[in-house]
Short mmCIF file of C-alpha atoms in Angstrom, two decimals:
data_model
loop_
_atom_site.label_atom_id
_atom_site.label_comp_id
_atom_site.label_asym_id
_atom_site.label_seq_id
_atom_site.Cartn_x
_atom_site.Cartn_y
_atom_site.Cartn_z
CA UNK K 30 4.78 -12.85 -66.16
CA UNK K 31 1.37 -10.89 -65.42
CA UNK K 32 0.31 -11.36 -61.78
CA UNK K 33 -3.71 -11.63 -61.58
CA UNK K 34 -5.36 -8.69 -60.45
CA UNK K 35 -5.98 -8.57 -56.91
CA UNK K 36 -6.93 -4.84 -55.89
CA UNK K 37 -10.21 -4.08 -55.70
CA UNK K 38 -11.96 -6.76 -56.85
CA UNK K 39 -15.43 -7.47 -57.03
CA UNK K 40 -16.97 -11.17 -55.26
CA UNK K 41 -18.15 -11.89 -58.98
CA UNK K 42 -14.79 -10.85 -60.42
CA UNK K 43 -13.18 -13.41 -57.74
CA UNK K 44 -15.38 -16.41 -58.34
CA UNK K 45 -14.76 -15.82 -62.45
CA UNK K 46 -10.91 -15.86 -61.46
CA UNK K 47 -10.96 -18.52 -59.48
CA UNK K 48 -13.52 -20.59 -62.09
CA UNK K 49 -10.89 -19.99 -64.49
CA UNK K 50 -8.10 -21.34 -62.69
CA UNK K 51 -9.84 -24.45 -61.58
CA UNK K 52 -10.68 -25.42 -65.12
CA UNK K 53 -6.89 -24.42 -66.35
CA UNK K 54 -5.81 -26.97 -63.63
CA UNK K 55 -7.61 -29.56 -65.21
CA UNK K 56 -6.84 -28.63 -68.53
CA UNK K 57 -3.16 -28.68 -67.40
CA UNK K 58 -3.22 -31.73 -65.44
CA UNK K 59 -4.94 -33.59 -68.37
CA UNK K 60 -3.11 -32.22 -71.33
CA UNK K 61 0.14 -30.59 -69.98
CA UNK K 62 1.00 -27.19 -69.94
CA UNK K 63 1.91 -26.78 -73.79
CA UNK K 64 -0.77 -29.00 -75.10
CA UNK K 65 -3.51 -27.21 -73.33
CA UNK K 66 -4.89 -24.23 -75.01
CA UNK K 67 -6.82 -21.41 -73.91
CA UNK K 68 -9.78 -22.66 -76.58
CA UNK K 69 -9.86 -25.70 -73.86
CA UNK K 70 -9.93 -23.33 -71.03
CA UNK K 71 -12.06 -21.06 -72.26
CA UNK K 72 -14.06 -23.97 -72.84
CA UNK K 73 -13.68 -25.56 -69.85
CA UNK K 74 -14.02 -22.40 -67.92
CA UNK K 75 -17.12 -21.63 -69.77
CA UNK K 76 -15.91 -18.20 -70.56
CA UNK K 77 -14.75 -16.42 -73.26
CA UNK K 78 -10.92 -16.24 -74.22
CA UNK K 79 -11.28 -12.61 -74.11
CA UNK K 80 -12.31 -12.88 -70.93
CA UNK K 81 -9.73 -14.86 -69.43
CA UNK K 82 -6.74 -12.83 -71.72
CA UNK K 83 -8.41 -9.62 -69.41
CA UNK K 84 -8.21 -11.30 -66.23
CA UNK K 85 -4.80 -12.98 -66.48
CA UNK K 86 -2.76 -12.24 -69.58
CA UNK K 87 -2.42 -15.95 -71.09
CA UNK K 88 -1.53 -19.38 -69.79
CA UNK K 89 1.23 -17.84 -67.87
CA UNK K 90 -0.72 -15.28 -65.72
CA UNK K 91 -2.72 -18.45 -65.31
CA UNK K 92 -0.46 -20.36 -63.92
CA UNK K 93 0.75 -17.86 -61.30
CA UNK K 94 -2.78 -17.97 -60.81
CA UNK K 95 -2.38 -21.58 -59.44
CA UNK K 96 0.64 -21.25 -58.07
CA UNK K 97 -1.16 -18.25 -55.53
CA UNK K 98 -4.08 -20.75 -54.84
CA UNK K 99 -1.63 -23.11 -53.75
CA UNK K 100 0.57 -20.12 -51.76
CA UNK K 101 -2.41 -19.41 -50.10
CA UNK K 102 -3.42 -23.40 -49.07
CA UNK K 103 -0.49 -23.05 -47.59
CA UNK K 104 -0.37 -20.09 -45.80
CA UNK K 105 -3.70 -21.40 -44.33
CA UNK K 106 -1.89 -24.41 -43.11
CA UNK K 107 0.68 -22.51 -41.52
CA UNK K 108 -1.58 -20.11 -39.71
CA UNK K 109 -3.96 -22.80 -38.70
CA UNK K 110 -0.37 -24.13 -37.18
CA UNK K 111 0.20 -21.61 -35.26
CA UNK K 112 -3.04 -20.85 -34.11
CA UNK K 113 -3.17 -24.77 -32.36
CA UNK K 114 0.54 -24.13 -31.12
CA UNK K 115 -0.89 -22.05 -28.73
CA UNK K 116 0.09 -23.29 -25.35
CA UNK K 117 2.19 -26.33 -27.27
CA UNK K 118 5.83 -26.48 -29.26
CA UNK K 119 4.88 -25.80 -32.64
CA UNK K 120 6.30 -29.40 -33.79
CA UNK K 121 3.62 -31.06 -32.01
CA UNK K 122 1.42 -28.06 -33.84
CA UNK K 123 2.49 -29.44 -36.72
CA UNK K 124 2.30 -33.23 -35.90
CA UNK K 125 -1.22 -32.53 -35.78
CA UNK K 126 -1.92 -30.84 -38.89
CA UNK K 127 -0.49 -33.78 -40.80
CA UNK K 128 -3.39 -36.17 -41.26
CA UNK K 129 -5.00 -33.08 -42.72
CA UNK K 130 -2.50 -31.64 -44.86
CA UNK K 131 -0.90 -35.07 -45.69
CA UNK K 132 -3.60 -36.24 -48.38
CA UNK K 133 -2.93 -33.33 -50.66
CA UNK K 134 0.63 -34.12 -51.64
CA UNK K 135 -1.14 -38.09 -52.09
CA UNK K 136 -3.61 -36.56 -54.54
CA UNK K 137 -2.92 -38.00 -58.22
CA UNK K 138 -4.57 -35.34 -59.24
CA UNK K 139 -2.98 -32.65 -57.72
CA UNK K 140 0.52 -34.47 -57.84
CA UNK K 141 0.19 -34.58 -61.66
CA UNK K 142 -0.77 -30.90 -61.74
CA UNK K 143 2.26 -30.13 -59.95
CA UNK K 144 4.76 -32.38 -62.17
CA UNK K 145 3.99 -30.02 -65.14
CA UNK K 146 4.03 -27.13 -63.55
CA UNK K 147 7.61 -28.07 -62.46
CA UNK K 148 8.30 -29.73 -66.16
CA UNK K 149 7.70 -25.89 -66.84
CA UNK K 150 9.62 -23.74 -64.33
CA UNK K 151 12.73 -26.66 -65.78
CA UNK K 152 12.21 -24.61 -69.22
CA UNK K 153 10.29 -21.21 -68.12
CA UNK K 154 12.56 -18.66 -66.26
CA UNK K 155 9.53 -16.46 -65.13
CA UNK K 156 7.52 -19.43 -63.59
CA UNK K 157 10.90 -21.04 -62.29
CA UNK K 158 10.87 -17.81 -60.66
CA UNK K 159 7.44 -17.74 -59.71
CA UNK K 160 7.98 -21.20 -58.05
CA UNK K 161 11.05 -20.20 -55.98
CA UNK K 162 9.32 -16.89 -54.74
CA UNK K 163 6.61 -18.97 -53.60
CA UNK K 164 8.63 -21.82 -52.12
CA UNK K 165 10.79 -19.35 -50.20
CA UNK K 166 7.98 -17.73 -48.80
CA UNK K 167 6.69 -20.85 -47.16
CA UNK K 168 10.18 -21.90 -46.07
CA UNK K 169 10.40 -18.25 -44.29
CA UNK K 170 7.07 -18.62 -42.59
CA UNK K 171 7.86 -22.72 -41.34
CA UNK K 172 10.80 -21.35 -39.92
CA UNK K 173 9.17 -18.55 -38.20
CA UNK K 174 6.61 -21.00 -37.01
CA UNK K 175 9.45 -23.09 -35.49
CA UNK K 176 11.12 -19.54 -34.37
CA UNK K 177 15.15 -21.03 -35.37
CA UNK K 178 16.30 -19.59 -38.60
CA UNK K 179 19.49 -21.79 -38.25
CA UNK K 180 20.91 -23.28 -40.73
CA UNK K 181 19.88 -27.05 -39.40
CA UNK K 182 16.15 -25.72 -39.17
CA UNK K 183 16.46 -25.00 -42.45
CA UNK K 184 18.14 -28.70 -43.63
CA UNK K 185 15.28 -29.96 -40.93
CA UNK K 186 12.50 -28.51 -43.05
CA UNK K 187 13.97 -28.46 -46.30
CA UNK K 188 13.90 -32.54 -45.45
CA UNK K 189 10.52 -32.58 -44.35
CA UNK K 190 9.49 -30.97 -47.11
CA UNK K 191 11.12 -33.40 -49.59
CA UNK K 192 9.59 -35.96 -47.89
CA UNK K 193 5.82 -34.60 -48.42
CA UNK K 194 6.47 -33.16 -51.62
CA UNK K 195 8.18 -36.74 -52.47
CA UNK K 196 4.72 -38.64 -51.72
CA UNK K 197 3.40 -36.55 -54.79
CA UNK K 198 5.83 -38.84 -57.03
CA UNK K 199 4.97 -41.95 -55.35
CA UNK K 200 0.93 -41.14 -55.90
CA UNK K 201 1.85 -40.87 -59.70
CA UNK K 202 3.95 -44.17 -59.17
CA UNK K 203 1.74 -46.16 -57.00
CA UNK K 204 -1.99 -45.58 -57.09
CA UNK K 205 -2.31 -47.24 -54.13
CA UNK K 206 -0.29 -45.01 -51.60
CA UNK K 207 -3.19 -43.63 -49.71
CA UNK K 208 -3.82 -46.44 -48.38
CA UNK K 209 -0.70 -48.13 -48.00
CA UNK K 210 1.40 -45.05 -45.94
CA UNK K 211 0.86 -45.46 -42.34
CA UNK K 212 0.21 -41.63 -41.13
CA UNK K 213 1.39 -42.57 -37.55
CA UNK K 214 4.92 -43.96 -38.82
CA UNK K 215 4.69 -40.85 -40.77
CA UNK K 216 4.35 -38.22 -37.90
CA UNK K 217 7.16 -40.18 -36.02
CA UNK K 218 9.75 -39.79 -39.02
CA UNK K 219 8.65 -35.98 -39.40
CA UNK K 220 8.59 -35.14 -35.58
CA UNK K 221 12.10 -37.21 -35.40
CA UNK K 222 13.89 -35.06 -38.26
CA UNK K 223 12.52 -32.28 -36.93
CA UNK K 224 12.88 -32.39 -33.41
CA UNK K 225 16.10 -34.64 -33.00
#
């Protein structure tokens, strides 16, 4: 899989990158990742094919493309973590981030965008790679952040994380789970499973 360019790059460069890649997430989350065509992004994008072929290589360079944007969400999240852990544990660090970083994994949107992107990595080697690079990455870093490498950190967050990345299914089943989950019940369970 082509990784985007990232050396060197000019601001315009960026923004055209990054205008690409929100209108392939759309495309994707509308269409799927098979159905969508880079006609539609281009379209979408407002940019030739051409274009888009030079800065990422087809719908797979693309893709990583996403997959980085969401990489680097994260990596955001974690710093901003350990930046308010500061003179706390980082569990109540990360107690607080929830009501912030909670409503992304409730996103429709977003949760659809991730279901086929996952529906691809089941049948794509290279992005099923791409997706465990990334996903081992953040793992690494949360456990840093909790400074235990042990192997019950590591069930601790793999739980929590199947718990966040679970409310992305129940958006898709139930429209109505922003307002239904209560976030304090919410931080309890993840400060119990991570602290007990």
């Amino acid at each position: 899989m082509k990784s985007t360019k990232q050396s060197s790059e000019t601001p315009i460069a960026k923004r055209r990158k990054e205008q690409v890649i929100t209108a392939a997430a759309e495309c994707v989350r509308r269409e799927g990742f098979h159905r969508t065509s880079m006609s539609q992004i281009s379209a979408a994008a407002g940019m030739s094919a051409g274009h888009i072929h030079h800065f990422f290589g087809g719908k797979e360079g693309i893709i990583a493309g996403i997959v980085a944007r969401e990489h680097t969400e994260l990596a955001q999240l974690i710093e901003d973590v350990r930046s308010s852990s500061q003179g706390s544990d980082a569990v109540t660090a990360i107690i607080k981030q929830l009501p912030r970083s909670v409503p992304r994994y409730m996103d429709p949107g977003r949760a659809a965008l991730t279901m086929e992107i996952l529906a691809e990595a089941s049948r794509n080697a290279e992005v099923a790679h791409l997706i465990q690079e990334n996903d081992g990455e953040v793992r690494h870093a949360f456990r840093d952040l909790l400074g235990d490498r042990s192997p019950d950190i590591e069930a601790r967050c793999e739980i929590v994380g199947a718990l966040l990345e679970g409310l992305s299914a129940r958006a898709l089943r139930n429209p109505q789970l922003s307002t239904m989950v209560n976030q304090l019940l919410l931080q309890r369970v993840i400060r119990f499973v991570l602290e007990d």
